[in-house]
């Protein structure tokens, strides 16, 4: 294709593939994937429940813990 056309085709292909994946996962496969993941990983199920009940606190704690974990002296 050459550099210019190849770059354009690659960007369009990547964007299109990402969009199709998002639509499939979000609207068509969400229930099936969520059921599979929640059965297989009970910790994730508990985390999901905590976010549902007190989302702001959980997200804030994660963000603060992450910053302190990777803070440089």
mmCIF file of C-alpha atoms in Angstrom:
data_model
loop_
_atom_site.group_PDB
_atom_site.id
_atom_site.type_symbol
_atom_site.label_atom_id
_atom_site.label_comp_id
_atom_site.label_asym_id
_atom_site.label_seq_id
_atom_site.Cartn_x
_atom_site.Cartn_y
_atom_site.Cartn_z
ATOM 1 C CA UNK A 1 0.000 0.000 0.000
ATOM 2 C CA UNK A 2 2.814 2.379 0.666
ATOM 3 C CA UNK A 3 3.404 4.425 3.788
ATOM 4 C CA UNK A 4 0.583 6.995 3.564
ATOM 5 C CA UNK A 5 -2.193 4.723 2.369
ATOM 6 C CA UNK A 6 -0.986 1.903 4.621
ATOM 7 C CA UNK A 7 -1.109 4.181 7.648
ATOM 8 C CA UNK A 8 -4.623 5.358 6.809
ATOM 9 C CA UNK A 9 -5.872 1.817 6.195
ATOM 10 C CA UNK A 10 -4.262 0.645 9.437
ATOM 11 C CA UNK A 11 -5.849 3.435 11.492
ATOM 12 C CA UNK A 12 -9.277 2.821 9.960
ATOM 13 C CA UNK A 13 -8.938 -0.928 10.555
ATOM 14 C CA UNK A 14 -7.842 -0.490 14.147
ATOM 15 C CA UNK A 15 -10.598 1.994 14.924
ATOM 16 C CA UNK A 16 -13.244 -0.130 13.229
ATOM 17 C CA UNK A 17 -12.131 -3.275 15.028
ATOM 18 C CA UNK A 18 -12.148 -1.502 18.376
ATOM 19 C CA UNK A 19 -15.621 -0.135 17.740
ATOM 20 C CA UNK A 20 -17.008 -3.523 16.733
ATOM 21 C CA UNK A 21 -15.439 -5.132 19.802
ATOM 22 C CA UNK A 22 -16.925 -2.458 22.058
ATOM 23 C CA UNK A 23 -20.415 -2.837 20.592
ATOM 24 C CA UNK A 24 -20.320 -6.624 20.797
ATOM 25 C CA UNK A 25 -19.072 -6.655 24.378
ATOM 26 C CA UNK A 26 -21.277 -3.891 25.639
ATOM 27 C CA UNK A 27 -24.607 -4.676 24.034
ATOM 28 C CA UNK A 28 -24.621 -8.308 22.940
ATOM 29 C CA UNK A 29 -22.255 -10.303 25.159
ATOM 30 C CA UNK A 30 -22.332 -8.328 28.408
ATOM 31 C CA UNK A 31 -24.602 -10.644 30.398
ATOM 32 C CA UNK A 32 -22.793 -13.795 29.305
ATOM 33 C CA UNK A 33 -19.350 -12.385 30.071
ATOM 34 C CA UNK A 34 -20.453 -10.902 33.394
ATOM 35 C CA UNK A 35 -21.981 -14.206 34.512
ATOM 36 C CA UNK A 36 -18.817 -16.117 33.567
ATOM 37 C CA UNK A 37 -16.452 -13.685 35.287
ATOM 38 C CA UNK A 38 -18.515 -13.377 38.470
ATOM 39 C CA UNK A 39 -18.686 -17.152 38.877
ATOM 40 C CA UNK A 40 -14.994 -17.623 38.276
ATOM 41 C CA UNK A 41 -13.653 -14.722 40.389
ATOM 42 C CA UNK A 42 -15.571 -14.217 43.669
ATOM 43 C CA UNK A 43 -13.227 -11.389 44.717
ATOM 44 C CA UNK A 44 -14.250 -9.420 41.667
ATOM 45 C CA UNK A 45 -17.889 -10.024 42.566
ATOM 46 C CA UNK A 46 -17.289 -8.572 46.045
ATOM 47 C CA UNK A 47 -15.441 -5.609 44.528
ATOM 48 C CA UNK A 48 -18.286 -4.976 42.099
ATOM 49 C CA UNK A 49 -20.770 -5.018 44.964
ATOM 50 C CA UNK A 50 -18.649 -2.580 46.973
ATOM 51 C CA UNK A 51 -18.492 -0.191 44.026
ATOM 52 C CA UNK A 52 -22.272 -0.418 43.640
ATOM 53 C CA UNK A 53 -22.848 0.442 47.297
ATOM 54 C CA UNK A 54 -20.153 3.048 47.883
ATOM 55 C CA UNK A 55 -18.529 3.784 44.561
ATOM 56 C CA UNK A 56 -16.913 7.112 45.412
ATOM 57 C CA UNK A 57 -15.144 5.805 48.519
ATOM 58 C CA UNK A 58 -13.847 2.699 46.779
ATOM 59 C CA UNK A 59 -12.529 4.588 43.757
ATOM 60 C CA UNK A 60 -10.954 7.237 45.996
ATOM 61 C CA UNK A 61 -9.201 4.593 48.124
ATOM 62 C CA UNK A 62 -7.829 2.866 45.037
ATOM 63 C CA UNK A 63 -6.531 6.113 43.580
ATOM 64 C CA UNK A 64 -4.874 7.156 46.849
ATOM 65 C CA UNK A 65 -3.317 3.710 47.398
ATOM 66 C CA UNK A 66 -1.966 3.654 43.863
ATOM 67 C CA UNK A 67 -0.304 7.046 44.236
ATOM 68 C CA UNK A 68 1.376 6.113 47.499
ATOM 69 C CA UNK A 69 2.514 2.787 46.108
ATOM 70 C CA UNK A 70 4.377 4.404 43.242
ATOM 71 C CA UNK A 71 5.405 7.646 44.936
ATOM 72 C CA UNK A 72 9.075 8.446 44.635
ATOM 73 C CA UNK A 73 11.033 9.876 47.576
#
